[in-house]
Backbone as numpy.savetxt, mean C-alpha at the origin, in Angstrom:
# Nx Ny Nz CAx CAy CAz Cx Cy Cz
-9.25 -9.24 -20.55 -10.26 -9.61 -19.59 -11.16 -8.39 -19.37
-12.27 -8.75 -19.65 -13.27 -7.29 -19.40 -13.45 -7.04 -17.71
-13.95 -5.92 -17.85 -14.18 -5.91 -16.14 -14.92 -6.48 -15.12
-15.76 -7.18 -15.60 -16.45 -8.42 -14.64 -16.20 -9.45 -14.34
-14.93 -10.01 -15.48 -14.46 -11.37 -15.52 -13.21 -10.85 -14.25
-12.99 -9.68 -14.19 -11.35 -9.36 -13.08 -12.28 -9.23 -11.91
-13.63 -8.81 -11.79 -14.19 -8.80 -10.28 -14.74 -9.93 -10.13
-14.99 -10.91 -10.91 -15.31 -12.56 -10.61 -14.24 -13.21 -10.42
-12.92 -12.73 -10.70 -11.33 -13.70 -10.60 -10.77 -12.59 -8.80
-11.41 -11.89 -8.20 -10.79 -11.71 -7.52 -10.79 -12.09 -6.34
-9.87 -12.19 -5.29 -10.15 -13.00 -4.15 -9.60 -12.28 -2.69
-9.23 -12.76 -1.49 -8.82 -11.91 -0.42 -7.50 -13.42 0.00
-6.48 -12.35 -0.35 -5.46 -13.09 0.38 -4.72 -12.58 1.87
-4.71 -13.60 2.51 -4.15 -13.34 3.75 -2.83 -13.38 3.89
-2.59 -11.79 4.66 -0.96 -12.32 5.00 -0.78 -12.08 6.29
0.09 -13.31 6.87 0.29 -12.67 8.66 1.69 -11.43 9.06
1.60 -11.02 9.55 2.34 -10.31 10.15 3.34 -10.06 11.32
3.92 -9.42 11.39 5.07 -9.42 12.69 4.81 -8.27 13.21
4.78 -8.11 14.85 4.35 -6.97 15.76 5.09 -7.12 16.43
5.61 -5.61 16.37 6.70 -4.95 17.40 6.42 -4.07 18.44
5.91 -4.60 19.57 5.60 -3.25 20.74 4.24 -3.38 20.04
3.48 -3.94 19.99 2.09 -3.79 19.42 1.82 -2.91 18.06
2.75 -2.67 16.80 2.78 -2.63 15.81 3.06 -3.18 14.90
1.93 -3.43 13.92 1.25 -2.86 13.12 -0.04 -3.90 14.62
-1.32 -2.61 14.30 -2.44 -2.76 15.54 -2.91 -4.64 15.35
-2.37 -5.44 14.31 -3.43 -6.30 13.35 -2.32 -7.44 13.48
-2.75 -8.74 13.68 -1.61 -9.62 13.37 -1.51 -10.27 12.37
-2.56 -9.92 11.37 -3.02 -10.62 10.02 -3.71 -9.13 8.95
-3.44 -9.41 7.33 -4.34 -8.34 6.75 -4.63 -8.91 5.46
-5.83 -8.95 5.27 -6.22 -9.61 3.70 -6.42 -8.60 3.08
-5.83 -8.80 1.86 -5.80 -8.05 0.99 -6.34 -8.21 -0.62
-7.24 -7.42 -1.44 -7.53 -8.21 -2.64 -6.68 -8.84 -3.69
-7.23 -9.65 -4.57 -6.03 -10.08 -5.35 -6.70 -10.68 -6.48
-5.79 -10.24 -7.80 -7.28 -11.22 -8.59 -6.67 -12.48 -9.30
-6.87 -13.40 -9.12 -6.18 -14.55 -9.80 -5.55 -14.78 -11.11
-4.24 -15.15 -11.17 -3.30 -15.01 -12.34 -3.50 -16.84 -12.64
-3.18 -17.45 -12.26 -2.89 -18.97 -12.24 -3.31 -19.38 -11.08
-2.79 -21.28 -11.46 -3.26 -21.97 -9.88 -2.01 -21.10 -8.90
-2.64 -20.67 -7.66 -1.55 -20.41 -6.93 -0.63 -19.10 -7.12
-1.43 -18.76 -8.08 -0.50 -16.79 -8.37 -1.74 -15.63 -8.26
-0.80 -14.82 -7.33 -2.19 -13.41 -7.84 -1.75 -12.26 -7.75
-2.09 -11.21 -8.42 -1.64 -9.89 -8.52 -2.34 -9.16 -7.23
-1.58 -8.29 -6.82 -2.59 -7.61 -5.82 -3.07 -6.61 -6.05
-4.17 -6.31 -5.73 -5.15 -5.56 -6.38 -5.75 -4.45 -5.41
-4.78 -4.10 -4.12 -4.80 -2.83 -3.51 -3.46 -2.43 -2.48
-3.89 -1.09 -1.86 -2.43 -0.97 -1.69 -2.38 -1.62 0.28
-1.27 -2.31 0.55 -1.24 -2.85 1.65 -1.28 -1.43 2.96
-2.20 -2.00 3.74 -2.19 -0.99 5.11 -0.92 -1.46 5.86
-1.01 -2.86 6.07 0.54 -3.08 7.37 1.73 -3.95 6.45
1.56 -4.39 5.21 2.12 -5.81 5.25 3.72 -5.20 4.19
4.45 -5.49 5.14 5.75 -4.33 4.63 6.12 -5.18 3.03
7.13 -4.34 2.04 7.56 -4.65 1.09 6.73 -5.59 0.22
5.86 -4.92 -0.35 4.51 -5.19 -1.11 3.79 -4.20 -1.80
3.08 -4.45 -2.97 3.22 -3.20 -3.56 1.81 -3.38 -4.43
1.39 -2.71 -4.71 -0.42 -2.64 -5.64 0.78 -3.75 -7.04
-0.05 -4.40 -7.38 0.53 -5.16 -8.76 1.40 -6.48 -8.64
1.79 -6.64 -7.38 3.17 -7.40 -7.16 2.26 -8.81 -7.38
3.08 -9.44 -7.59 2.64 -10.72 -7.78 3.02 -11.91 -6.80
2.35 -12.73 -5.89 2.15 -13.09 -5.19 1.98 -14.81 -5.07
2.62 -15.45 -4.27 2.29 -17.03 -4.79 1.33 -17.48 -3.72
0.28 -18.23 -3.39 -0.22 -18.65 -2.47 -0.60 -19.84 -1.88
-1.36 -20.16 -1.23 -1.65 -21.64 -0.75 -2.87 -21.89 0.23
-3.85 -22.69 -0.06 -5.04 -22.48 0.91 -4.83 -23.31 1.79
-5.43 -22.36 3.17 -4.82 -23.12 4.63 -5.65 -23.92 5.00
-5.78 -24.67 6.43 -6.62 -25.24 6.79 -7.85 -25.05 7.06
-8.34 -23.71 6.71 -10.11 -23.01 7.13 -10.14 -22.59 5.99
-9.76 -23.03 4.77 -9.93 -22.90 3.03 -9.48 -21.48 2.65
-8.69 -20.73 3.18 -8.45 -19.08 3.21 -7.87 -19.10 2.19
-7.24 -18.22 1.45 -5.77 -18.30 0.43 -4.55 -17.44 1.31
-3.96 -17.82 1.29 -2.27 -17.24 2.57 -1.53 -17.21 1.74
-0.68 -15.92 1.99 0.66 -15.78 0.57 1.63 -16.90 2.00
2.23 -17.45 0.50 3.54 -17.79 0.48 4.75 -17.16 0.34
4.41 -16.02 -0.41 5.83 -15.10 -0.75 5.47 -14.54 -2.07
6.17 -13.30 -1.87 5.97 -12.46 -3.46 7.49 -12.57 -4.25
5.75 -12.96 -5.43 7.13 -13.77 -6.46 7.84 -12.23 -7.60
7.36 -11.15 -7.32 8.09 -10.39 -8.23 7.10 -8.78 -8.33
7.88 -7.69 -8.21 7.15 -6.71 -8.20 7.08 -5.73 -9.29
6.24 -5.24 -8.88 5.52 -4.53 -10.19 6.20 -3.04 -10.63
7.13 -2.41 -9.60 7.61 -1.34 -10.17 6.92 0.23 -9.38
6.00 -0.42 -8.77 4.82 0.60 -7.85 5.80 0.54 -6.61
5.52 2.11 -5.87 5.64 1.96 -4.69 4.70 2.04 -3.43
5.18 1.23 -2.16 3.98 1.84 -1.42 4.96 2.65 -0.33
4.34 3.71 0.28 4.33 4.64 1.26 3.29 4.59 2.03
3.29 5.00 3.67 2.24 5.01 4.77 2.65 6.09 5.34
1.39 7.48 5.51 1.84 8.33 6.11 0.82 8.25 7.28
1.86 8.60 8.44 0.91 9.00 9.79 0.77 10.39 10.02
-0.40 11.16 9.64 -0.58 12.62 10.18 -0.55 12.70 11.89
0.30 13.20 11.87 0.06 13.50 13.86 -1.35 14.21 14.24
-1.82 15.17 13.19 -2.85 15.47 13.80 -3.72 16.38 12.08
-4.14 15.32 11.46 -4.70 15.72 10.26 -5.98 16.73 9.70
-6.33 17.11 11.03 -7.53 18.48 11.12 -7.10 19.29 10.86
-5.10 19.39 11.53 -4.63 20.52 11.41 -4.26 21.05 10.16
-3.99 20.17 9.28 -3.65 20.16 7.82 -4.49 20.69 6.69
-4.38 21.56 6.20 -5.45 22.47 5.31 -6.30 21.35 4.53
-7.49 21.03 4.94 -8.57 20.06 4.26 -8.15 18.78 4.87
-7.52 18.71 6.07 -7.74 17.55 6.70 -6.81 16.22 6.10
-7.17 14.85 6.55 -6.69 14.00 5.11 -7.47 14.16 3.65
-8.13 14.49 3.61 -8.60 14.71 2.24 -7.30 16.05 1.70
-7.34 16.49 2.24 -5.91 17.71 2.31 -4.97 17.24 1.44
-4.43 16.21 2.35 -3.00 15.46 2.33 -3.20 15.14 1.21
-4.68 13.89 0.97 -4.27 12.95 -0.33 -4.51 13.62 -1.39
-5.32 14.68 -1.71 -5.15 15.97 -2.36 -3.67 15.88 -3.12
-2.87 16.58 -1.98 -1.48 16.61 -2.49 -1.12 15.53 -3.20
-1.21 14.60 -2.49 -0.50 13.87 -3.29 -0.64 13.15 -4.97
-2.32 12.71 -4.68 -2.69 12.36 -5.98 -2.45 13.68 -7.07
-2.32 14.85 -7.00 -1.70 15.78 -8.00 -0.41 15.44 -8.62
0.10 14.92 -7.61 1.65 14.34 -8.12 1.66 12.81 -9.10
0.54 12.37 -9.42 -0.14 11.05 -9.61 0.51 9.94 -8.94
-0.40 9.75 -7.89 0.05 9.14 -6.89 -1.73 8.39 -6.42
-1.98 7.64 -6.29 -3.19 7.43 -5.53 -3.05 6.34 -4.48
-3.90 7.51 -3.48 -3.73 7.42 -2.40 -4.90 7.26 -1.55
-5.04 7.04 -0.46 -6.31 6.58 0.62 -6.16 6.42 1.58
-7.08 7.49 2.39 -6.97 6.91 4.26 -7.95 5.99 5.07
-7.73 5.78 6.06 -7.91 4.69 6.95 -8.21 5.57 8.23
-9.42 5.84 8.46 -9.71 6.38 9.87 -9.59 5.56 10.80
-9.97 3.95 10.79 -9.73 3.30 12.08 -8.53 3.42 12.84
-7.10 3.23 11.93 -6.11 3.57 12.26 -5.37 4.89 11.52
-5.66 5.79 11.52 -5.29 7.07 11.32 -3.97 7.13 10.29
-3.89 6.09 9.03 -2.84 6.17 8.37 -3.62 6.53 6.75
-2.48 7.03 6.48 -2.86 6.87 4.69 -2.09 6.02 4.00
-2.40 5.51 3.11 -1.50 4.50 1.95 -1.31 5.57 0.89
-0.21 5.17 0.17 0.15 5.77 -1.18 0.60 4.71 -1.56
0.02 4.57 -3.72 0.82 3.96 -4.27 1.52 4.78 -5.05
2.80 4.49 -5.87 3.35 5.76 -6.35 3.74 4.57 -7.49
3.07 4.85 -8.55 3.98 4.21 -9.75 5.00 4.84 -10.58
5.65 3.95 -11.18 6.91 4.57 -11.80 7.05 6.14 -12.80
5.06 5.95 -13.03 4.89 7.15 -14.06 4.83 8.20 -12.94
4.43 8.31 -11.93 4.36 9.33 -11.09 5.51 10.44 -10.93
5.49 12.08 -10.58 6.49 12.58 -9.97 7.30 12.40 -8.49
7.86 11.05 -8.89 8.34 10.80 -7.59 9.13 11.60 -6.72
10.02 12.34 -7.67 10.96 13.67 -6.66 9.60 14.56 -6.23
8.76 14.90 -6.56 7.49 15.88 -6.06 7.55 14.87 -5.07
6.60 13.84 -5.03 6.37 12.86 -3.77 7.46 12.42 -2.64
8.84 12.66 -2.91 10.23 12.82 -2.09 10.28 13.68 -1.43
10.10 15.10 -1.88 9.69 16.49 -1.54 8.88 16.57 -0.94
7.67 16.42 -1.04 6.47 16.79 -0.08 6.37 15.83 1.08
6.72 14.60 1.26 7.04 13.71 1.85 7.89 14.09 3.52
9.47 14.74 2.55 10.35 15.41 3.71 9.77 16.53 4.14
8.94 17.58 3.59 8.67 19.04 3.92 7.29 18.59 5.23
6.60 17.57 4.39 5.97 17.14 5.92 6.07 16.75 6.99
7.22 15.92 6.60 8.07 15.62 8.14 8.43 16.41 8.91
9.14 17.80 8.46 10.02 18.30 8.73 8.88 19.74 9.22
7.30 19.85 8.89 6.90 20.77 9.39 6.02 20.42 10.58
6.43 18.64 11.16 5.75 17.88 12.03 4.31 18.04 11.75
3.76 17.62 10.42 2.57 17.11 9.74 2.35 16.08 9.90
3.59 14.57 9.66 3.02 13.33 9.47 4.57 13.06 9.33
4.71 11.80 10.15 5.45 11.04 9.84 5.29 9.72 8.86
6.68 8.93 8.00 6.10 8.07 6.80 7.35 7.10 7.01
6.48 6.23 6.20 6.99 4.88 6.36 7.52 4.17 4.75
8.89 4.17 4.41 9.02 3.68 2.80 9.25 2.20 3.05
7.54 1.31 2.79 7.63 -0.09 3.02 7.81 -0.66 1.42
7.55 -0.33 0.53 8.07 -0.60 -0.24 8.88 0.00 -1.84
10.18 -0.05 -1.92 10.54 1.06 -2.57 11.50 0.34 -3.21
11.73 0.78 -4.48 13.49 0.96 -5.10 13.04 1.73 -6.91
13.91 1.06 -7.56 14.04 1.79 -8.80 14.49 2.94 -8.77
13.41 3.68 -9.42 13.15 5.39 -9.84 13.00 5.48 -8.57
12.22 5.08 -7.43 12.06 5.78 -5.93 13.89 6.02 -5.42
14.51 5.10 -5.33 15.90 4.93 -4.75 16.72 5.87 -6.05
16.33 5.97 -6.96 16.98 6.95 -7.72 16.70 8.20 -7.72
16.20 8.64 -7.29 15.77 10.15 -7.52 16.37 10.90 -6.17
């Protein structure tokens, strides 16, 4: 598929969410996706709130009553991980979030922040240095940089 035919197949799927104490800020998050079949789609960025989901995963759906597309459930994942880091205070951090995702995409990792809500996403695929990304991960925690969130993980992540 050349690259115009994947930005003409792509679409925004909705997924709702569960809030605890008023987290995640959002009770819903669409996310892109570009159409595999009737009713299947790959996702095609990395999720801000929507836990155990991953850039690639594949996704079944169903259009609701205001014609939206709404996952049904993910039918199988891609091997990517996602991570969410919260900087407590990211000015402080040498180059800011641009700083952070710095770090990380060196480790090949790509990554992106979110000023409305002050988080970054990481995807971390299997080719990535995930023990680097394990490592820098804890050393940030642990120098009260940013706390993180492993919403979606296993394989090589749970192995290393």
């Amino acid at each position: 598929m050349n690259p115009s035919e994947e930005m003409r197949d792509r679409v925004r799927v909705e997924f709702q969410l569960e809030q605890d104490d008023g987290w995640p800020p959002v009770a819903s998050e669409r996310l892109w996706a570009v159409s595999v079949d009737t009713d299947l789609v790959r996702i095609d960025n990395v999720p801000w709130f929507v836990s155990d989901l991953a850039l690639n995963d594949l996704v079944e759906t169903r259009t609701d009553s205001r014609g939206q597309l709404v996952s049904t459930g993910k039918i199988s994942w891609s091997g990517n991980c996602t991570v969410r880091i919260i900087p407590y205070v990211a000015d402080e951090f040498p180059g800011g979030t641009q700083g952070i995702i710095g770090r990380f995409t060196a480790l090949g990792v790509q990554a992106e922040g979110n000023e409305q809500f002050g988080l970054i996403a990481l995807n971390v695929p299997p080719s990535a240095n995930i023990s680097g990304v394990k490592r820098l991960l804890a050393r940030g925690f642990e120098a009260d940089w940013w706390d993180y969130e492993e919403s979606c993980v296993g394989g090589a992540w749970e192995n290393m």
